[in-house]
PDB file of C-alpha atoms in Angstrom:
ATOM      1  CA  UNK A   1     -30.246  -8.676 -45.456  1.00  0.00           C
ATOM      2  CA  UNK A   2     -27.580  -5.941 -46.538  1.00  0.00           C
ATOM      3  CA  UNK A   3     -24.696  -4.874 -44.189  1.00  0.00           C
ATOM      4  CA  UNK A   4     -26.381  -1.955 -43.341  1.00  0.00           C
ATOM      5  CA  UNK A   5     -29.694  -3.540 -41.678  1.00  0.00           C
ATOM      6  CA  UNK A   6     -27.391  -6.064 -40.212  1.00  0.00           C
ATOM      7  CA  UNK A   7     -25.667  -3.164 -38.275  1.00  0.00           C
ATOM      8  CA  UNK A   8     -28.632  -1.636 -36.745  1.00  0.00           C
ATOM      9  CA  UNK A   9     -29.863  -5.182 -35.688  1.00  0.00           C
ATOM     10  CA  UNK A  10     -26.487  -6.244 -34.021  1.00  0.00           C
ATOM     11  CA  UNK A  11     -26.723  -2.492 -32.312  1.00  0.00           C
ATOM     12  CA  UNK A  12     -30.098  -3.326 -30.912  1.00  0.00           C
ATOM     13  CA  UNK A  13     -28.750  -6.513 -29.713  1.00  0.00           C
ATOM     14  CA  UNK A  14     -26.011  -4.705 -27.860  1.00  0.00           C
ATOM     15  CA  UNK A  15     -27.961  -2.300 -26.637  1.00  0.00           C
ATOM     16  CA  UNK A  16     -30.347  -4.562 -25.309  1.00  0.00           C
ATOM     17  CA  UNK A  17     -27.629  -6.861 -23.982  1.00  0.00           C
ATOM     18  CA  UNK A  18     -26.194  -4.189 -22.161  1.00  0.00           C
ATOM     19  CA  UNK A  19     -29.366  -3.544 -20.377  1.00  0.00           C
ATOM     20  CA  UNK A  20     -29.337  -7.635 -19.196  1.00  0.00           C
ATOM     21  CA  UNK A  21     -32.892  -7.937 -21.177  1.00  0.00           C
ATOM     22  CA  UNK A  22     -31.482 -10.609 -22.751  1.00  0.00           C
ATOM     23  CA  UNK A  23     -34.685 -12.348 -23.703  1.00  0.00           C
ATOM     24  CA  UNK A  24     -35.567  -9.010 -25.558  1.00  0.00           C
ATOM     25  CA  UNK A  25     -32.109  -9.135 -27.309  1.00  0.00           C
ATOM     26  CA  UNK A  26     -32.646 -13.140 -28.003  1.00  0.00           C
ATOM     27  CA  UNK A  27     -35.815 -12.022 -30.274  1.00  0.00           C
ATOM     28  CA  UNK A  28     -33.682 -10.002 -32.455  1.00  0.00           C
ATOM     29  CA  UNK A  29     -30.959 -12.289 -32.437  1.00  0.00           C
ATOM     30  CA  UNK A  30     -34.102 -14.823 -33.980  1.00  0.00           C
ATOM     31  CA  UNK A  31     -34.776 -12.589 -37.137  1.00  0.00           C
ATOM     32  CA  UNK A  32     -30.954 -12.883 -38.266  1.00  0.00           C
ATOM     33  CA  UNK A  33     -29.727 -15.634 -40.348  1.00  0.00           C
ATOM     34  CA  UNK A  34     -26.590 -16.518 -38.868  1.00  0.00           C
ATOM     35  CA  UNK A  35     -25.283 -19.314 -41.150  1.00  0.00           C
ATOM     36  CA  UNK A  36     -24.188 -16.411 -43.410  1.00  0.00           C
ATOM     37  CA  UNK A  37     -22.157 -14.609 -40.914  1.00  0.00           C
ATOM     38  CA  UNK A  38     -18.714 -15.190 -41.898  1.00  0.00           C
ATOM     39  CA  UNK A  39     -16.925 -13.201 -38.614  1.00  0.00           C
ATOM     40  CA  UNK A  40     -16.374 -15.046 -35.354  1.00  0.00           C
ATOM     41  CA  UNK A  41     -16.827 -11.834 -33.424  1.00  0.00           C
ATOM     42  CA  UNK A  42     -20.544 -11.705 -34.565  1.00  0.00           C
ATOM     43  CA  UNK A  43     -21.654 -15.250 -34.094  1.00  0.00           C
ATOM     44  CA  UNK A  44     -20.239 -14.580 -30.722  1.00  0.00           C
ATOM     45  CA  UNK A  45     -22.773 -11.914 -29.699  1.00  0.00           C
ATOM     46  CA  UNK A  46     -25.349 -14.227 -30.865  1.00  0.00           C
ATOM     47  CA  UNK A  47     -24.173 -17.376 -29.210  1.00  0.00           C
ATOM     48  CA  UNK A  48     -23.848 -14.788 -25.789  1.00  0.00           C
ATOM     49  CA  UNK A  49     -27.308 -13.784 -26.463  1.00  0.00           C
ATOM     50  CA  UNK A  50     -28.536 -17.292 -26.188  1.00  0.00           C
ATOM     51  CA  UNK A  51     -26.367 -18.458 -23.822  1.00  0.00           C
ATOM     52  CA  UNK A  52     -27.187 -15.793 -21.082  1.00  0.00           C
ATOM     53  CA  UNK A  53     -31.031 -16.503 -21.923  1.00  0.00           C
ATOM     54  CA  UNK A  54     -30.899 -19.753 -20.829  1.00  0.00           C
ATOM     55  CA  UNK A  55     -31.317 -21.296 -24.467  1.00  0.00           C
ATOM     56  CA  UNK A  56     -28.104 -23.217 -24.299  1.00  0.00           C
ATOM     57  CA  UNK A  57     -29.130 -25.317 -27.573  1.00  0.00           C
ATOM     58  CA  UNK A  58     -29.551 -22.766 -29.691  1.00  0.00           C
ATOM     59  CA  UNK A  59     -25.792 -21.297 -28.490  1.00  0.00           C
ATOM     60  CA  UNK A  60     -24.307 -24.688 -29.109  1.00  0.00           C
ATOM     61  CA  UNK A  61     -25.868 -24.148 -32.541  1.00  0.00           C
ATOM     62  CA  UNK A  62     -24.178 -20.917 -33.374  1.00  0.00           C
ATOM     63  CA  UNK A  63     -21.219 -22.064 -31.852  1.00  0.00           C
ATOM     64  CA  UNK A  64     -21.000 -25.568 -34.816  1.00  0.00           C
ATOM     65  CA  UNK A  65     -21.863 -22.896 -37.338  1.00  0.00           C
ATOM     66  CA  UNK A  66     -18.574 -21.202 -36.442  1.00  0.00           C
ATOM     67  CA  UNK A  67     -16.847 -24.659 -35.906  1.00  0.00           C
ATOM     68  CA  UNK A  68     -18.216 -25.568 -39.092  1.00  0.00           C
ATOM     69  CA  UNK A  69     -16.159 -22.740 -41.012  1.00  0.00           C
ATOM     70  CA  UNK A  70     -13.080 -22.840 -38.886  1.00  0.00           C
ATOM     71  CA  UNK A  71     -13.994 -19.678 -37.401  1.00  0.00           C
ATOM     72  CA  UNK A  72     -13.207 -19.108 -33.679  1.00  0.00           C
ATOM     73  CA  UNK A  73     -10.097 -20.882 -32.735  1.00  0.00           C
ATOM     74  CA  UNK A  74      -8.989 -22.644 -29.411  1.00  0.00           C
ATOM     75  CA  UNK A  75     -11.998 -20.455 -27.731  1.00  0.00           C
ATOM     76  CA  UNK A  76     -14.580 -21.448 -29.772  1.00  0.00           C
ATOM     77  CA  UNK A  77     -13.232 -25.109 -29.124  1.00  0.00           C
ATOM     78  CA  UNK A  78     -13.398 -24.413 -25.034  1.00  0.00           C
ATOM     79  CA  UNK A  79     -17.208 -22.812 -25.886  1.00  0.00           C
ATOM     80  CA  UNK A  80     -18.656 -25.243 -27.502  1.00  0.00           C
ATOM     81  CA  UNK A  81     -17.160 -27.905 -24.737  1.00  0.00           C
ATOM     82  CA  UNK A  82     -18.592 -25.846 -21.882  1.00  0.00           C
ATOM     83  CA  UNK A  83     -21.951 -26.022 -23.489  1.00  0.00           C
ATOM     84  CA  UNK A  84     -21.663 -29.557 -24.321  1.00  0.00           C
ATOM     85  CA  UNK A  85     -20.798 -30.471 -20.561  1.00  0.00           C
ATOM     86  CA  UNK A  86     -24.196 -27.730 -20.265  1.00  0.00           C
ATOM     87  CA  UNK A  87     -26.424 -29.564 -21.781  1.00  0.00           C
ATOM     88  CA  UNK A  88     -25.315 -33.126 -20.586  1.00  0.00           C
ATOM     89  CA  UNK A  89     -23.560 -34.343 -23.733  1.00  0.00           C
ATOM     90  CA  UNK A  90     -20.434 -35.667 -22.189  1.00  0.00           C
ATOM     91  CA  UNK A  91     -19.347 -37.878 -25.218  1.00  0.00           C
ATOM     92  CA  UNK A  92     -19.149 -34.875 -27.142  1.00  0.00           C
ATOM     93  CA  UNK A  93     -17.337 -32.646 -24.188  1.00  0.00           C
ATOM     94  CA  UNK A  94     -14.646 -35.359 -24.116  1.00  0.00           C
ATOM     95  CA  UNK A  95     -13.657 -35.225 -27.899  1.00  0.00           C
ATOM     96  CA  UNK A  96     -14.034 -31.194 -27.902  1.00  0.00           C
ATOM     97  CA  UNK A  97     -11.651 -31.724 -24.828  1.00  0.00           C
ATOM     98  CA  UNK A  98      -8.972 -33.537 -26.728  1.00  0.00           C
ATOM     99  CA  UNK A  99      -9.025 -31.382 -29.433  1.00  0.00           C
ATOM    100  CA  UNK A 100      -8.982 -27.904 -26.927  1.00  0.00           C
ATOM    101  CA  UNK A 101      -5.348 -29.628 -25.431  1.00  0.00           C
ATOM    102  CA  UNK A 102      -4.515 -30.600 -28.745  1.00  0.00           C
ATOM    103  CA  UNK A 103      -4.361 -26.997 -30.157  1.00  0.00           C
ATOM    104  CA  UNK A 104      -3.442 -25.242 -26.985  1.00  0.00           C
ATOM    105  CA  UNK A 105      -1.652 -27.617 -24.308  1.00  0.00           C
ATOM    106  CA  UNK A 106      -0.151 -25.038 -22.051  1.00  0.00           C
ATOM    107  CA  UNK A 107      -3.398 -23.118 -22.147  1.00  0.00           C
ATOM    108  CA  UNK A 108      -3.993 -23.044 -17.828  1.00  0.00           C
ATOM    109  CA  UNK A 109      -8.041 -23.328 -18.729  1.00  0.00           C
ATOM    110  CA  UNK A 110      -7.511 -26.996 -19.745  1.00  0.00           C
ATOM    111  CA  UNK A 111      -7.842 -27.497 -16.167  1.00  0.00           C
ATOM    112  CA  UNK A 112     -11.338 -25.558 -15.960  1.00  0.00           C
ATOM    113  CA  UNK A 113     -12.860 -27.845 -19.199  1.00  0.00           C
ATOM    114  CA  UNK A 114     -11.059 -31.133 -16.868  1.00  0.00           C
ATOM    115  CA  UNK A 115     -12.872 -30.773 -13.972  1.00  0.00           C
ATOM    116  CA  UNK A 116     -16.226 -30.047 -15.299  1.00  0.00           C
ATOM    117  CA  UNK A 117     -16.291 -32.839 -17.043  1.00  0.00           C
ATOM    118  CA  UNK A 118     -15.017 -34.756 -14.091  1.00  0.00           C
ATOM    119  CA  UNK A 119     -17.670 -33.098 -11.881  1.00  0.00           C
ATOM    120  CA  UNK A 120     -20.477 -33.894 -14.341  1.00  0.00           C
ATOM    121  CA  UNK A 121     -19.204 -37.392 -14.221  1.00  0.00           C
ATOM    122  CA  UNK A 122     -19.884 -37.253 -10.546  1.00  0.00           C
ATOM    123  CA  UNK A 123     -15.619 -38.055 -10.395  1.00  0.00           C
ATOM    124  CA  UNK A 124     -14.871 -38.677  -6.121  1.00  0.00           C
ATOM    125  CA  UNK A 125     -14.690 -35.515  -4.425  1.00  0.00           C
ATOM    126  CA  UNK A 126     -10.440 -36.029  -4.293  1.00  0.00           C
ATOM    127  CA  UNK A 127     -10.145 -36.355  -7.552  1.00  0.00           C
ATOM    128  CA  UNK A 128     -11.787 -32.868  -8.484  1.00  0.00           C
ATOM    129  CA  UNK A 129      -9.006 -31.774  -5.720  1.00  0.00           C
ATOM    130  CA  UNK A 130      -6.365 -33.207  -7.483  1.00  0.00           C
ATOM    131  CA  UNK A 131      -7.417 -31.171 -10.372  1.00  0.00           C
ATOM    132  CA  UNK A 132      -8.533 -27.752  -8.940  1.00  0.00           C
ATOM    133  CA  UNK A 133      -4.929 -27.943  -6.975  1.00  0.00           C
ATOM    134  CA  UNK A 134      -3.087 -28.704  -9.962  1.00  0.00           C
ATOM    135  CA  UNK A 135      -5.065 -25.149 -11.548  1.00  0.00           C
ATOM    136  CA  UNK A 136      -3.817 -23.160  -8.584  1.00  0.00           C
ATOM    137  CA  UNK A 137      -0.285 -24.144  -8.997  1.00  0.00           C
ATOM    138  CA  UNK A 138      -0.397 -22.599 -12.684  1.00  0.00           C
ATOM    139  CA  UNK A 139      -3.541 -19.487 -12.041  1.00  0.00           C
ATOM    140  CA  UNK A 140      -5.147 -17.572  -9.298  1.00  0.00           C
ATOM    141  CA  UNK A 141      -8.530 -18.132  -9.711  1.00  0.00           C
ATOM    142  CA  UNK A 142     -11.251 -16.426  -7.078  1.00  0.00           C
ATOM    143  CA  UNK A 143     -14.123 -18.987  -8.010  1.00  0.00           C
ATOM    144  CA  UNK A 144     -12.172 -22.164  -8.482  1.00  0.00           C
ATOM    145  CA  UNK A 145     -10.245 -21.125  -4.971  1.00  0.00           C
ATOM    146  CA  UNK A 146     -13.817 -21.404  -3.547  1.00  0.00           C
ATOM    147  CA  UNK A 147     -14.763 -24.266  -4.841  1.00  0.00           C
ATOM    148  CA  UNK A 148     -11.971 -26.200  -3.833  1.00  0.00           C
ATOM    149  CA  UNK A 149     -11.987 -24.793  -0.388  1.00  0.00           C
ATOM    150  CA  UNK A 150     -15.738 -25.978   0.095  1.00  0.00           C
ATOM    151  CA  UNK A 151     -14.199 -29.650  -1.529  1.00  0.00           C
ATOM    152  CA  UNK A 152     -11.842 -29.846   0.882  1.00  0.00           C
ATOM    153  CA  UNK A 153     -14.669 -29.255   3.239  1.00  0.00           C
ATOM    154  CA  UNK A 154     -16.799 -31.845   1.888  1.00  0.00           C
ATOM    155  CA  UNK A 155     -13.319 -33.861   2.316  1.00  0.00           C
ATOM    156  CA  UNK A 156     -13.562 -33.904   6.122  1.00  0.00           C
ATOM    157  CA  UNK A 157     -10.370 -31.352   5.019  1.00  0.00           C
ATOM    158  CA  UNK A 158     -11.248 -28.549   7.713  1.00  0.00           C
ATOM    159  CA  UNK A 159      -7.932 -27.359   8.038  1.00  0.00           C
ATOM    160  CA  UNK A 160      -7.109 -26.957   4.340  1.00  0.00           C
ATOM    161  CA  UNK A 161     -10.513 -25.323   3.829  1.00  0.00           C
ATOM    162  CA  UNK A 162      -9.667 -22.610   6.041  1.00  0.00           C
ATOM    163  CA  UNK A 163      -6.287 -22.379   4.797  1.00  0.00           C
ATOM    164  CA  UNK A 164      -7.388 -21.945   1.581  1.00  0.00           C
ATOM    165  CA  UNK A 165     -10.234 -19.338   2.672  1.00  0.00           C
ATOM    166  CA  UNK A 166      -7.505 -17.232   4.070  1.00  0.00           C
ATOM    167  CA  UNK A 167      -5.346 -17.133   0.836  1.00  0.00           C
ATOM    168  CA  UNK A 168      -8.387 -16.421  -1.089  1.00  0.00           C
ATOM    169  CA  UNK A 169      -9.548 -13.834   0.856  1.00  0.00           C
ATOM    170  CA  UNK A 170      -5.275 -12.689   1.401  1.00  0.00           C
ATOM    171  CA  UNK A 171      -5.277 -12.198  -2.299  1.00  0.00           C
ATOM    172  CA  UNK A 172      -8.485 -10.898  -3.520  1.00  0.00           C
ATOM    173  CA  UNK A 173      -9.829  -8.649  -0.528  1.00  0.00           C
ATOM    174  CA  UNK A 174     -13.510  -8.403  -1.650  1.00  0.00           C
ATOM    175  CA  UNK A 175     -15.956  -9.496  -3.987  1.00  0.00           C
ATOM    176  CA  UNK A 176     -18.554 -12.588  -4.261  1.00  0.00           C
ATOM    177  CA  UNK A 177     -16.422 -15.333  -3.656  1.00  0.00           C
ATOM    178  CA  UNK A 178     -14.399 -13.482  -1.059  1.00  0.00           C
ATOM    179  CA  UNK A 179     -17.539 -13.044   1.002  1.00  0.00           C
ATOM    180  CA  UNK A 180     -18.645 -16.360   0.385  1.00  0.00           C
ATOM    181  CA  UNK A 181     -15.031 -17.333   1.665  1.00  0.00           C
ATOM    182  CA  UNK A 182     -15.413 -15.530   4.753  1.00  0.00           C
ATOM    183  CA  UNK A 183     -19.166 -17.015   5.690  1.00  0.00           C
ATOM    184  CA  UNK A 184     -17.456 -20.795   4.743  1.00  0.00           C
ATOM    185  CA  UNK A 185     -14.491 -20.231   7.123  1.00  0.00           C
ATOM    186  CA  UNK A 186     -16.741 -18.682   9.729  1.00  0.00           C
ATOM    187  CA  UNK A 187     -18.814 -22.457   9.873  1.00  0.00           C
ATOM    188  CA  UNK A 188     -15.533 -24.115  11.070  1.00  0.00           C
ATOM    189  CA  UNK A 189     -13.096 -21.156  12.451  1.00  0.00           C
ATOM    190  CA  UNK A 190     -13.097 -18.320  14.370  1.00  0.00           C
ATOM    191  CA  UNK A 191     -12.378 -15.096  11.761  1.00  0.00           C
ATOM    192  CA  UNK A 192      -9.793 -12.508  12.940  1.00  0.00           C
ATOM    193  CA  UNK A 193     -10.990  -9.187  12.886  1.00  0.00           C
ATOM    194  CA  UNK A 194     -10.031  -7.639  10.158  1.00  0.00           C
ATOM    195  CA  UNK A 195     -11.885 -10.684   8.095  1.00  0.00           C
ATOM    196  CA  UNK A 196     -14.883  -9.528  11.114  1.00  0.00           C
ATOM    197  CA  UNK A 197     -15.014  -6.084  10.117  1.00  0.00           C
ATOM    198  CA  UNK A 198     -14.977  -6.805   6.479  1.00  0.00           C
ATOM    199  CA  UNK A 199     -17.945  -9.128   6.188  1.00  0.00           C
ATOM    200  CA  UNK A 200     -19.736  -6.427   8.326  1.00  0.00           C
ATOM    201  CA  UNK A 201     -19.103  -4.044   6.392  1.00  0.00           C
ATOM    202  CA  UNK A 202     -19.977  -6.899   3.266  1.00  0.00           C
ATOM    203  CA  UNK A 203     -23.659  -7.148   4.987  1.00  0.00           C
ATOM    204  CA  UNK A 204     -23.818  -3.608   5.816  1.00  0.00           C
ATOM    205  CA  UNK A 205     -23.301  -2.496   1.937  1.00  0.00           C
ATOM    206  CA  UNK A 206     -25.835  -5.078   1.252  1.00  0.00           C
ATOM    207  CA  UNK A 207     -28.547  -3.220   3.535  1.00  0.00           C
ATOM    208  CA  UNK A 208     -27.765  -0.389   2.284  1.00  0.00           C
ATOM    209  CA  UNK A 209     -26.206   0.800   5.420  1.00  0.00           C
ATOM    210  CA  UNK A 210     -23.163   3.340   5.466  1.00  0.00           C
ATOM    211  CA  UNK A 211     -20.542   1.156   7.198  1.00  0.00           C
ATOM    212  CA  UNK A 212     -18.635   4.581   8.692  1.00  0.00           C
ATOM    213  CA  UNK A 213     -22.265   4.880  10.974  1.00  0.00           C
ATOM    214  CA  UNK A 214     -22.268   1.362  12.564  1.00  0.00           C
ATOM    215  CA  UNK A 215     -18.436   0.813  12.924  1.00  0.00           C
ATOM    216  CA  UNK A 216     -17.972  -2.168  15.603  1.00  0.00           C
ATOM    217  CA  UNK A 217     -14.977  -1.737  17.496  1.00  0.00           C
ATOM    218  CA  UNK A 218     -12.629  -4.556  15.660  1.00  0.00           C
ATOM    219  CA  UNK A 219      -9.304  -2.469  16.026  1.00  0.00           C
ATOM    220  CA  UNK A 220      -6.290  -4.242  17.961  1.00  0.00           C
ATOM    221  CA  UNK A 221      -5.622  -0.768  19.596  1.00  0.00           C
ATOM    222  CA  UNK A 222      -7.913   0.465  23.130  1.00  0.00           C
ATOM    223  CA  UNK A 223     -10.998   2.620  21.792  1.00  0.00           C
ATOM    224  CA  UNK A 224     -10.646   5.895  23.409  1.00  0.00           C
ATOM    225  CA  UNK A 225     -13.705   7.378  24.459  1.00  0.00           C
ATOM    226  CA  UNK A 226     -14.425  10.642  23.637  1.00  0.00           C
ATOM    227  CA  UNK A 227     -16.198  12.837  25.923  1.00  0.00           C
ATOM    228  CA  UNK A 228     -18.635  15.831  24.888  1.00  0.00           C
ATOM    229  CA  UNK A 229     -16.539  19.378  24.410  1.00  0.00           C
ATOM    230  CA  UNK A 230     -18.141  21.221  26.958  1.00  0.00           C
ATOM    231  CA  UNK A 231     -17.914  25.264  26.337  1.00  0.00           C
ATOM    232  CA  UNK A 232     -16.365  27.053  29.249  1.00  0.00           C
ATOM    233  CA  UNK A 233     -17.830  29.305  31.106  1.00  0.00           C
ATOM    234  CA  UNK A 234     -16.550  32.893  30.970  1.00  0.00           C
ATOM    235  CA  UNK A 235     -13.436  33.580  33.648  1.00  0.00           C
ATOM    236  CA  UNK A 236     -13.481  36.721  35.273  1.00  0.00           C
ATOM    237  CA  UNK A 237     -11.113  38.569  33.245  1.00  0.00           C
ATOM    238  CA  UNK A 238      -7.959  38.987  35.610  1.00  0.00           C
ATOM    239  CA  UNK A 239      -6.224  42.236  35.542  1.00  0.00           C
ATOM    240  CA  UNK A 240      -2.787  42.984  35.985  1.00  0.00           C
ATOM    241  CA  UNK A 241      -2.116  45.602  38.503  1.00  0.00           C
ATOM    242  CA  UNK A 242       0.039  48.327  37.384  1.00  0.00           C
ATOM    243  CA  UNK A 243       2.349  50.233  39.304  1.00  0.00           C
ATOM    244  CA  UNK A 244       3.342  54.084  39.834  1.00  0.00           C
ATOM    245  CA  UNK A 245       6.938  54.122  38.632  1.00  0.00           C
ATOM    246  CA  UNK A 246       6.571  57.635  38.992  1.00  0.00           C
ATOM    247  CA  UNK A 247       8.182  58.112  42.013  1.00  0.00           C
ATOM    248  CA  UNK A 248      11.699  56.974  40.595  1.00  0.00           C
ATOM    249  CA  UNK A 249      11.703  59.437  37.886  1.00  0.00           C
ATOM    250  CA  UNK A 250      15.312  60.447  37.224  1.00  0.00           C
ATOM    251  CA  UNK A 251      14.250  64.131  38.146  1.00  0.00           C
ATOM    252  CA  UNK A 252      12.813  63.253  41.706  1.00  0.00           C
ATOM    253  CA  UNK A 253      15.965  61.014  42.403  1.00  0.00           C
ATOM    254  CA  UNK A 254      18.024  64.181  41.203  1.00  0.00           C
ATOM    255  CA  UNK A 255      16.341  66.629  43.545  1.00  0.00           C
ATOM    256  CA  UNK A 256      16.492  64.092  46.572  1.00  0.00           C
ATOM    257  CA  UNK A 257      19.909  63.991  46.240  1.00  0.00           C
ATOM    258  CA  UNK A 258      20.636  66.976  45.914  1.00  0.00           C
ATOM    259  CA  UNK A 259      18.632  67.790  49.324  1.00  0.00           C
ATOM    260  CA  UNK A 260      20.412  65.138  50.676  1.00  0.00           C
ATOM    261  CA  UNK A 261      23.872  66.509  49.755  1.00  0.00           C
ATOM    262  CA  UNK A 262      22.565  69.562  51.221  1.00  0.00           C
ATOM    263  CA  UNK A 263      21.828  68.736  54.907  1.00  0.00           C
ATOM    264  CA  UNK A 264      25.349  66.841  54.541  1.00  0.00           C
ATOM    265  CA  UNK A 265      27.214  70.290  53.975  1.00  0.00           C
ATOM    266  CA  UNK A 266      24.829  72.425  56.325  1.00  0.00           C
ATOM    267  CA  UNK A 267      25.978  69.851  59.161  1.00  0.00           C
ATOM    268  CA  UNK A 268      29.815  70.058  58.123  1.00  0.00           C
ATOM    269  CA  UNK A 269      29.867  73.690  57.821  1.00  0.00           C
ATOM    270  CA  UNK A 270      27.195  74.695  60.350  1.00  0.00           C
ATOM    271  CA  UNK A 271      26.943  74.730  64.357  1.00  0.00           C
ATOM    272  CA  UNK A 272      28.010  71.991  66.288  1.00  0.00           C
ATOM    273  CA  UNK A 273      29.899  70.342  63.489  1.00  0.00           C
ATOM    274  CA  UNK A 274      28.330  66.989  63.897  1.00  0.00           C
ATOM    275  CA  UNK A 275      29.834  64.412  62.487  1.00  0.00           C
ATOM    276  CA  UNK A 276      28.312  63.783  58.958  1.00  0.00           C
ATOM    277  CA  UNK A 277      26.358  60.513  58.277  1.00  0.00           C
ATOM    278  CA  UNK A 278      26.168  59.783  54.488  1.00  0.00           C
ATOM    279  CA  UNK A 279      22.212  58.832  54.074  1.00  0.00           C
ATOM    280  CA  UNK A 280      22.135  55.303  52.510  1.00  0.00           C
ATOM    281  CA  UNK A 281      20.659  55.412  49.035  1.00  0.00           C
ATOM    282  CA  UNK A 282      18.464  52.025  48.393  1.00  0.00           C
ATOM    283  CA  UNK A 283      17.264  52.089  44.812  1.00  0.00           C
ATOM    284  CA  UNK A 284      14.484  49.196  44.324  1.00  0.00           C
ATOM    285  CA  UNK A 285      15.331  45.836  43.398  1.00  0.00           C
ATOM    286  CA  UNK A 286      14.081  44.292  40.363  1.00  0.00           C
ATOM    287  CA  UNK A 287      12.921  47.128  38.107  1.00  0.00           C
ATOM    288  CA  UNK A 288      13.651  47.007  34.511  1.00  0.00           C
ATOM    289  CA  UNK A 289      15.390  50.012  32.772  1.00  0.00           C
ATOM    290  CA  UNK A 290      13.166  51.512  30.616  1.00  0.00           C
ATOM    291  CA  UNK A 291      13.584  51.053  27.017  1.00  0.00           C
TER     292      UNK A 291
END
């Protein structure tokens, strides 16, 4: 097979990877001969093929053919040990083990390879504590958080399982194993609300509900309720009563003081001569000057 037909194979195997038909891609993956494949990367997407098909012998397979040509480094190594522990052959996991410190000891995932082994050794329950609490202290890690909350549930541990349910679900927010985390505390402790409200709205994504539509009332403050807007009916329109300022027009004032002034001289000057009374001239409070 020339590079060229090797290309559009491995793109039909991605393609069909990508869609998760895996057994579809594991056919193609069959008409290749892989023990000529000289690149890591490649024998990868076959031993990915295999391994997400369920056909974890023929991925161990792939994988020696790499390990065979000292292709793949320290995660080839941790590969080929997962699928050893896989398929039950624990002699083999230990010695892969070894080597995966060996070449990488300050490599966090030692601890991953360490207590699969352990667990498929069926190691005491503390002891896979010991070593899931010895990962945490170097890596956050959502699924092994998880796991060793529900081990230190299995413990009899019920206060350091929901300790460790709140960190996980502190730190990570949402996802699988942050739901999970919040349905495992919920067996042995009361959630607040905000961890409430969040696995609703978990199960209400999951129905294929819009959370916003079913909101329970979770908040700390008083819900305030809010009544219908009801449209008001039309006020009779209230009119401002004007007044005649006519009757203090500067002319009118003029000519009623002026008849004023008049009777005032008639009564000096004419019969009698009465004593004059000056008139008292009011003018009305409280009206603005015109502009």
């Amino acid at each position: 097979m020339d590079r060229v037909e090797f290309g559009i194979k491995l793109e039909q195997i991605n393609k069909l990877r990508d869609k998760g038909d895996y057994e579809a891609a594991a056919k193609v993956v069959e008409t290749i001969e892989w023990r000529k494949v000289k690149k890591w990367s490649e024998l990868a997407i076959a031993e990915d093929v295999y391994e997400r098909a369920g056909r974890l012998k023929d991925a161990r397979n792939i994988c020696v053919y790499a390990y065979n040509r000292n292709l793949g480094g320290k995660r080839l190594i941790y590969k080929l040990t997962e699928i050893s522990i896989a398929i039950d052959d624990l002699d083999e996991a230990d010695d892969l083990y070894n080597e995966f410190v060996e070449a990488a000891p300050r490599d966090t995932e030692k601890y991953i390879l360490m207590y699969k082994l352990n667990k498929a050794r069926k190691a005491p329950v503390e002891r896979l504590i010991e070593i899931l609490e010895e990962y945490k202290q170097s890596e956050l890690d959502e699924q092994y958080e998880y796991e060793l909350a529900e081990l230190y549930a299995q413990a009899g541990r019920i206060d350091e399982c929901v300790r460790e349910c709140d960190d996980l679900i502190l730190w990570f927010n949402e996802g699988e194993y942050v739901e999970k985390a919040l349905r495992l505390k919920n067996r042995y402790a009361k959630l607040t609300k905000s961890q409430q409200a969040k696995l609703d709205m978990m199960e209400y994504r999951a129905a294929g509900m819009e959370y916003s539509t079913v909101m329970p009332e979770y908040d700390s403050e008083p819900d305030i309720e809010h009544e219908e807007v009801k449209e008001l009916e039309p006020q009779e329109e209230y009119k401002v009563q004007e007044k005649d300022y006519s009757i203090y027009d500067t002319q009118n004032i003029q000519a009623q003081l002026a008849e004023s002034m008049a009777k005032i001289l008639g009564g000096i000057n004419g019969p009698g001569e009465e004593e004059a009374v000056e008139p008292e001239i009011t003018e009305p409070a409280g009206i603005e000057e015109p502009s």
